[in-house]
CSV table of C-alpha atoms and ligand atoms in Angstrom, one decimal:
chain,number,residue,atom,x,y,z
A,5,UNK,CA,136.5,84.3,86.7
A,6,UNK,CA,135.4,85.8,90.2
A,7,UNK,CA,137.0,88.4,91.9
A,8,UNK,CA,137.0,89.3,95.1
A,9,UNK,CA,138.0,92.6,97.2
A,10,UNK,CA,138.5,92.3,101.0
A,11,UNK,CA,137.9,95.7,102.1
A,12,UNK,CA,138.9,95.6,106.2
A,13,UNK,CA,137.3,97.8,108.6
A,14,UNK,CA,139.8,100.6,109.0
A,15,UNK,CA,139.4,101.6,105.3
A,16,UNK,CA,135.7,102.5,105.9
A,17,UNK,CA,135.9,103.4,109.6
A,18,UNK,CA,136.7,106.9,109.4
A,19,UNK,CA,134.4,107.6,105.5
A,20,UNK,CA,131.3,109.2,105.9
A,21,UNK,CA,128.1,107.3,105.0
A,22,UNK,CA,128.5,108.8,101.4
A,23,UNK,CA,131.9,108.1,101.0
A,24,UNK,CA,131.4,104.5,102.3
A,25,UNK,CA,128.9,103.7,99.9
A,26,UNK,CA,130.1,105.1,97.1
A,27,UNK,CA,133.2,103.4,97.4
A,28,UNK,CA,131.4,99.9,97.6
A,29,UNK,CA,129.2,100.5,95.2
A,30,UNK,CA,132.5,101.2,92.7
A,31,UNK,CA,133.5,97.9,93.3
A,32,UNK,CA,130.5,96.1,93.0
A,33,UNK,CA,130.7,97.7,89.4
A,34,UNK,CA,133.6,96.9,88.2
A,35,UNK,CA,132.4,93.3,88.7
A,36,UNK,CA,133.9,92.4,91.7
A,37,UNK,CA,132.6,90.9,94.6
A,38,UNK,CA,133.2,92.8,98.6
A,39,UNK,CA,134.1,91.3,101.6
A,40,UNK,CA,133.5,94.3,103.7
A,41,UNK,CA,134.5,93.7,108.0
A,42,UNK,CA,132.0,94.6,109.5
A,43,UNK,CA,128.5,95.9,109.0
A,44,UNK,CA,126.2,98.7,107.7
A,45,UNK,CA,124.3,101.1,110.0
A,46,UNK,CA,120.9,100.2,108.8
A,47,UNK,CA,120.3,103.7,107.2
A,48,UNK,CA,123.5,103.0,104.8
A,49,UNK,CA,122.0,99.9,103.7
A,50,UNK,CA,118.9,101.6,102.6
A,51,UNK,CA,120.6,104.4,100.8
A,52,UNK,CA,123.3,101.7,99.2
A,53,UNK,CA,119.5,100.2,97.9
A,54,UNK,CA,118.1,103.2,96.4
A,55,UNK,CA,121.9,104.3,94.6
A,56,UNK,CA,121.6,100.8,93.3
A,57,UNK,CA,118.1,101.2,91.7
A,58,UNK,CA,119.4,104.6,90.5
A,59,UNK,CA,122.4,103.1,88.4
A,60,UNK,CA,120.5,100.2,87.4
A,61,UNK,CA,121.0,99.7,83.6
A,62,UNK,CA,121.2,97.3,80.7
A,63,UNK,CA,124.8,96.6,82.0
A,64,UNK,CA,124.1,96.6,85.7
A,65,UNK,CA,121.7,94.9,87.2
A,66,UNK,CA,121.8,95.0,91.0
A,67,UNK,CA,123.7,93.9,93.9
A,68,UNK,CA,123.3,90.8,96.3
A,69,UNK,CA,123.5,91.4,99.6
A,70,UNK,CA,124.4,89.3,102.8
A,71,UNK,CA,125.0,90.4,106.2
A,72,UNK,CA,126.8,87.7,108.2
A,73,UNK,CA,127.3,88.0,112.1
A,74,UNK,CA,129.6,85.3,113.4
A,75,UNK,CA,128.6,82.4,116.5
A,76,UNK,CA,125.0,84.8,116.2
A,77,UNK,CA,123.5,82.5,119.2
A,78,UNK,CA,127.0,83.3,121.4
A,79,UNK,CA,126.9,87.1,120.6
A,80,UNK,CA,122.9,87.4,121.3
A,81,UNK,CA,123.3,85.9,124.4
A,82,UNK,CA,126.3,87.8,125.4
A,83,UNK,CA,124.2,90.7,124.8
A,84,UNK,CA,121.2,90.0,126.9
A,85,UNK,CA,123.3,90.0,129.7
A,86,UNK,CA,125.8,92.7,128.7
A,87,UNK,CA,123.6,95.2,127.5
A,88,UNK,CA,125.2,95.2,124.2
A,89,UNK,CA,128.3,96.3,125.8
A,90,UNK,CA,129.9,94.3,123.0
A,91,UNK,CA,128.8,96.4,120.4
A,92,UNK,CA,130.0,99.7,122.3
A,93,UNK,CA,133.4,98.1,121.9
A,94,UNK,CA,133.1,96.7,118.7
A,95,UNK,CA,130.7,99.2,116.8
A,96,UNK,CA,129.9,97.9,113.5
A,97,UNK,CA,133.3,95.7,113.0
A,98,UNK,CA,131.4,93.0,113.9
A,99,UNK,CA,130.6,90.5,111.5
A,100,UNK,CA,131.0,90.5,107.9
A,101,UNK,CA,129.3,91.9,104.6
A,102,UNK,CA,129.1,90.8,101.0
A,103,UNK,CA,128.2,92.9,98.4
A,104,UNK,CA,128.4,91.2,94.5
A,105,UNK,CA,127.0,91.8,91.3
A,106,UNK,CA,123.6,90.6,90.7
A,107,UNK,CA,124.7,89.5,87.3
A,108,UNK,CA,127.4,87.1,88.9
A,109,UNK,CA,126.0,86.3,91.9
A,110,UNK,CA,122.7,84.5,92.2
A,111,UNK,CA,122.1,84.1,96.0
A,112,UNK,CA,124.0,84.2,98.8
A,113,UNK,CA,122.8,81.7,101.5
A,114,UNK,CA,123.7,81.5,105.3
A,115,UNK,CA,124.0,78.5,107.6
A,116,UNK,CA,125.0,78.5,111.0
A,117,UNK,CA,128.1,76.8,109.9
A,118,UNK,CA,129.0,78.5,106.8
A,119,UNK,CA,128.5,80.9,103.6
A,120,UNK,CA,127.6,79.6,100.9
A,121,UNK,CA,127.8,82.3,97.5
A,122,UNK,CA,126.4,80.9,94.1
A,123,UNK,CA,127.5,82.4,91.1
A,124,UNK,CA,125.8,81.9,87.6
A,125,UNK,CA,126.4,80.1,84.8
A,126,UNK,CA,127.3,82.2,81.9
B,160,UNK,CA,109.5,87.1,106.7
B,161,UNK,CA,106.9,89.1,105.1
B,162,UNK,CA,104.1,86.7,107.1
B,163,UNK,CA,105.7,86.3,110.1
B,164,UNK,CA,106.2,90.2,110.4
B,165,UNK,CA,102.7,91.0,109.4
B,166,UNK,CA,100.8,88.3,111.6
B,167,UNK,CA,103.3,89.8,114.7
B,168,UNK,CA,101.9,93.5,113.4
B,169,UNK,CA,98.3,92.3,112.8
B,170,UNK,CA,98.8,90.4,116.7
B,171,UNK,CA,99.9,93.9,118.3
B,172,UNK,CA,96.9,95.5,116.4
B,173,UNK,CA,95.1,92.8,117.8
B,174,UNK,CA,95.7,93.1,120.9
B,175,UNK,CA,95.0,96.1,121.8
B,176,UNK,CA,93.3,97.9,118.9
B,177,UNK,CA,90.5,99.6,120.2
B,178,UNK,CA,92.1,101.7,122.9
B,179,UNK,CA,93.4,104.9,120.7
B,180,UNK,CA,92.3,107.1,118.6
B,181,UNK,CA,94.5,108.3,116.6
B,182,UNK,CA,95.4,108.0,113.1
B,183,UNK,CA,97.0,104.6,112.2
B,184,UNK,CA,98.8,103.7,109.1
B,185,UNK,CA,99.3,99.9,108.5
B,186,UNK,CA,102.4,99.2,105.8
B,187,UNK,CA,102.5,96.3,103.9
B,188,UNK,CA,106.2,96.0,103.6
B,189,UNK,CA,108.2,93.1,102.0
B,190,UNK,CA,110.3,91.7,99.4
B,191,UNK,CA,109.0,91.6,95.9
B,192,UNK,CA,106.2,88.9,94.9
B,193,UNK,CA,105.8,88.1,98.6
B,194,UNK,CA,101.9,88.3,98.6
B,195,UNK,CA,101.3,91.9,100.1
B,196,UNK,CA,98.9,93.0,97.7
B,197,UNK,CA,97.1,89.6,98.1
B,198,UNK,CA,96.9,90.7,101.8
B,199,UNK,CA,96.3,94.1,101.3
B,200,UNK,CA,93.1,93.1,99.0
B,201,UNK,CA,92.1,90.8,101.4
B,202,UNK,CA,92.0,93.1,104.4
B,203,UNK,CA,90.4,95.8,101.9
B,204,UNK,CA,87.8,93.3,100.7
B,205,UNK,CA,86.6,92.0,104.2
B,206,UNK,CA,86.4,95.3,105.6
B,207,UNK,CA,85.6,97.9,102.3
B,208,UNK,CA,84.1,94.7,100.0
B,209,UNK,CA,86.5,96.4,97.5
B,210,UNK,CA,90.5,95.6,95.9
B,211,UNK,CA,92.9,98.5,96.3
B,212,UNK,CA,95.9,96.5,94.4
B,213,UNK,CA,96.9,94.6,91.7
B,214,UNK,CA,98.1,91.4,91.9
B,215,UNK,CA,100.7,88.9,89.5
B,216,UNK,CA,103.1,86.0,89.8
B,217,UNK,CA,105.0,88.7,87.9
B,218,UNK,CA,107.3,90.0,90.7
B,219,UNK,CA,107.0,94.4,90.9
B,220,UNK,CA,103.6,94.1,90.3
B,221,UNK,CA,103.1,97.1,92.3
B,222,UNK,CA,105.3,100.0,91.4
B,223,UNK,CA,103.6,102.6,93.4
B,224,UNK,CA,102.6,103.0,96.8
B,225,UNK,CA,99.1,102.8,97.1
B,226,UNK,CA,97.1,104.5,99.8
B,227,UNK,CA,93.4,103.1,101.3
B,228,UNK,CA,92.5,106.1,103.1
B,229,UNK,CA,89.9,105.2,106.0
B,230,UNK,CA,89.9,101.6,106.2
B,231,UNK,CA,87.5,101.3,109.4
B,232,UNK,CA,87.0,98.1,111.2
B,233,UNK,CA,84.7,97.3,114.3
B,234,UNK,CA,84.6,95.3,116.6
B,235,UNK,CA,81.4,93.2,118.1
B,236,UNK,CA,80.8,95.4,120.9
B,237,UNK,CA,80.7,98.5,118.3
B,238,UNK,CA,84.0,100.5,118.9
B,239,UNK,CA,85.7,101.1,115.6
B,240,UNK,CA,88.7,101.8,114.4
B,241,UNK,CA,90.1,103.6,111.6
B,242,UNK,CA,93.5,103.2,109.6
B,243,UNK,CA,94.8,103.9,106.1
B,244,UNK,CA,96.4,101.0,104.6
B,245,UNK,CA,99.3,101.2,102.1
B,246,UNK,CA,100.5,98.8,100.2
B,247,UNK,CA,104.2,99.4,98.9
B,248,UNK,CA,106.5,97.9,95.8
B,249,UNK,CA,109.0,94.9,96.8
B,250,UNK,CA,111.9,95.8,98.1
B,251,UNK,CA,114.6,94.7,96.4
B,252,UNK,CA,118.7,95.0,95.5
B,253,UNK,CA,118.3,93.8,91.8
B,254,UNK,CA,116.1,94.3,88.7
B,255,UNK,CA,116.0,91.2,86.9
B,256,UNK,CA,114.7,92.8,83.3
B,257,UNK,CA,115.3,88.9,81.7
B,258,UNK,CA,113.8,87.4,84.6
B,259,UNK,CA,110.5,89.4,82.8
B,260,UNK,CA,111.7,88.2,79.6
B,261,UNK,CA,111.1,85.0,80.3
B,262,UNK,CA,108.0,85.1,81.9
B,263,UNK,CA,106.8,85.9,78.7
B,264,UNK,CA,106.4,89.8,78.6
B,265,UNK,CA,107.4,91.2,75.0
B,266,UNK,CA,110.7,93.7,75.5
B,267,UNK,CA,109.0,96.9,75.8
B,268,UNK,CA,107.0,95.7,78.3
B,269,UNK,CA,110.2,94.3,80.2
B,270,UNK,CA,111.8,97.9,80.1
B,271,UNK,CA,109.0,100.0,81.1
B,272,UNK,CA,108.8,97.4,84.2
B,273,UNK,CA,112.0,97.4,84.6
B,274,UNK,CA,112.5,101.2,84.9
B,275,UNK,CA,109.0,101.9,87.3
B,276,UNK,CA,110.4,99.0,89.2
B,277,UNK,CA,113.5,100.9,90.6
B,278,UNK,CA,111.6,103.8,91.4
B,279,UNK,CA,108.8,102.3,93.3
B,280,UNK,CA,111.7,100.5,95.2
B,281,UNK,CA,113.4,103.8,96.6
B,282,UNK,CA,109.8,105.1,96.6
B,283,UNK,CA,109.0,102.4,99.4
B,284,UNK,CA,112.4,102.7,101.1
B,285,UNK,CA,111.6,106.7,101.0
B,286,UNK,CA,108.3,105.8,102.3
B,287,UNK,CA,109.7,103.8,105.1
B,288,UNK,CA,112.3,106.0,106.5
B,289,UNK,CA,110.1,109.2,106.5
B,290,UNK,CA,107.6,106.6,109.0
B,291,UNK,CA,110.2,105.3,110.8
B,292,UNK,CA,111.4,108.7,111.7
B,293,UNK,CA,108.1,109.7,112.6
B,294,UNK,CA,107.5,106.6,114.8
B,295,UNK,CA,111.0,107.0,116.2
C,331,GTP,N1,100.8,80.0,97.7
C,331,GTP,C1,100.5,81.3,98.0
C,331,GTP,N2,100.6,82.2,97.1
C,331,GTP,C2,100.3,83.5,97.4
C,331,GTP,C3,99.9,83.8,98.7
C,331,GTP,N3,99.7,85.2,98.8
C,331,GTP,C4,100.0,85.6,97.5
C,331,GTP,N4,100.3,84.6,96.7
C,331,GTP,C5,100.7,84.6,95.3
C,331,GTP,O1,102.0,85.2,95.2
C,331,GTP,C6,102.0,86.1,94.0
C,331,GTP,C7,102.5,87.5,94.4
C,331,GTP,O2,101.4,88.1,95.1
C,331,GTP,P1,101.3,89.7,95.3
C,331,GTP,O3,100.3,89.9,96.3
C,331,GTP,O4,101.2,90.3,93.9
C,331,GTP,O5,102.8,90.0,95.9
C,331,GTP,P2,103.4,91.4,96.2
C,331,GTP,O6,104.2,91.2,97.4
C,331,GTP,O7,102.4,92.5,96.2
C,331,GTP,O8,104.4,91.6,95.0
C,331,GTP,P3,105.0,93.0,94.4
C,331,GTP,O9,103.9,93.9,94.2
C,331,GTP,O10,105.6,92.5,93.1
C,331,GTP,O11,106.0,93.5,95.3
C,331,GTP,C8,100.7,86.0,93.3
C,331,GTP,O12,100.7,85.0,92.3
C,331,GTP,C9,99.8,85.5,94.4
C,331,GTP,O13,98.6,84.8,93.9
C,331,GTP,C10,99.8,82.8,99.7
C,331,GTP,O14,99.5,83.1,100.9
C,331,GTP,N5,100.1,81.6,99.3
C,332,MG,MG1,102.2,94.2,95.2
């Protein structure tokens, strides 16, 4: 069985980096998958990576990791002209992350149209 | 990815590579088994007529950063210029210890691997933020 754990934005809005990891990184272990709103700043993803290769064990093997921005093209666009006023707005709560255990999930692959998450076969 | 980002760098470098002076250090960043050693040896060999990595199907082949100090290249009309050139472990999120397994590596083996693998990972994450401050 999969499970998953929507985690919204106002739960991690207001965490510090370290906090906000952590917290993900709980979940991921106890073998569920995250639906996180919204996004990493680009320095949390990296330090999310190295706590990962520090916990890595027998038992635990990983994460996969997607980052999924909705209508990409639209939003790109919008922010050539706008100046990524968007962004100002929106901060990070834009789009959508997925964090799961390597050992269940085996790849996570975007489309334009949708999200597709593979799990293994025991 | 890995290509793409490299041929855009190796462009830039391209470009313009003979205009300054100073000191240049030219990553090989990438996922793991994504052929940067392969283009770190080949940029070695055609320039220094020597390897500086290790290469294997065997994905984190490369579990230390590896540093080519004075890599010099000139040009036809004689103006040179000098980088060092580091090659890095794969980054990745996972550590597949079976995935070793079954590419036929005995379960010590595997382990050991296994273990210098996540290291060299946040090594090359270290490695990169420490530069991208400094470029920043
Ligand atoms: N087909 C093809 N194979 C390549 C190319 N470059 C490298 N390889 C092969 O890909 C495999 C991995 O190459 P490496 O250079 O060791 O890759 P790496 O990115 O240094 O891998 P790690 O050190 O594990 O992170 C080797 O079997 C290479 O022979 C290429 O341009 N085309
Ligand atoms: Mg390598």
């Amino acid at each position: 069985m999969v499970t998953f754990q929507f985690i919204p934005y106002q739960d991690i809005e207001n965490l510090s980096s370290a906090k906000r990891i952590n917290k993900l990184i709980n979940i991921v272990k106890e073998n569920k998958i995250v639906l996180m709103e919204g996004r990493l700043e680009k320095e949390e993803e990296a330090d999310l990576i190295e706590i990962t290769m520090e916990e890595i064990s027998h038992k635990f093997k990983g994460i996969e990791l997607s980052v999924i921005y909705p209508d990409r093209s639209k939003q790109d666009f919008f922010h050539k002209i706008k100046g990524g006023f968007t962004s100002v707005l929106l901060g990070n709560r834009e789009g959508m992350t997925i964090i799961g255990p390597a050992s269940i999930v085996k790849k996570i692959e975007k489309n334009p149209n949708k999200i597709e998450l593979f799990t293994r076969d025991k | 990815m890995v290509k793409s980002f490299l041929l855009n760098l190796l462009k830039k470098l391209a470009f313009n590579p003979f205009s300054r002076k100073s000191h240049i250090k030219l990553g090989v960043y990438g996922p793991p088994n994504g052929g940067k050693s392969t283009l770190a040896n080949r940029i070695c060999e055609d320039w220094l007529g020597e390897t500086m990595s290790s290469v294997s199907h065997i994905p984190h082949e490369t579990r230390e950063i590896i540093i080519k100090e004075q890599v010099t290249i000139k040009n036809k009309k004689g103006k040179e210029l000098t980088f060092s050139l580091v090659d890095t472990p794969g980054i990745a999120t996972k550590i597949d210890y079976e995935d070793f397994l079954k590419r036929g590596m005995n379960k010590e083996d595997a382990k050991k691997r296994a273990k210098e693998a996540t290291k060299g990972v946040i090594d090359s994450i270290e490695f990169y933020e420490v530069l991208f401050k400094f470029i920043k």
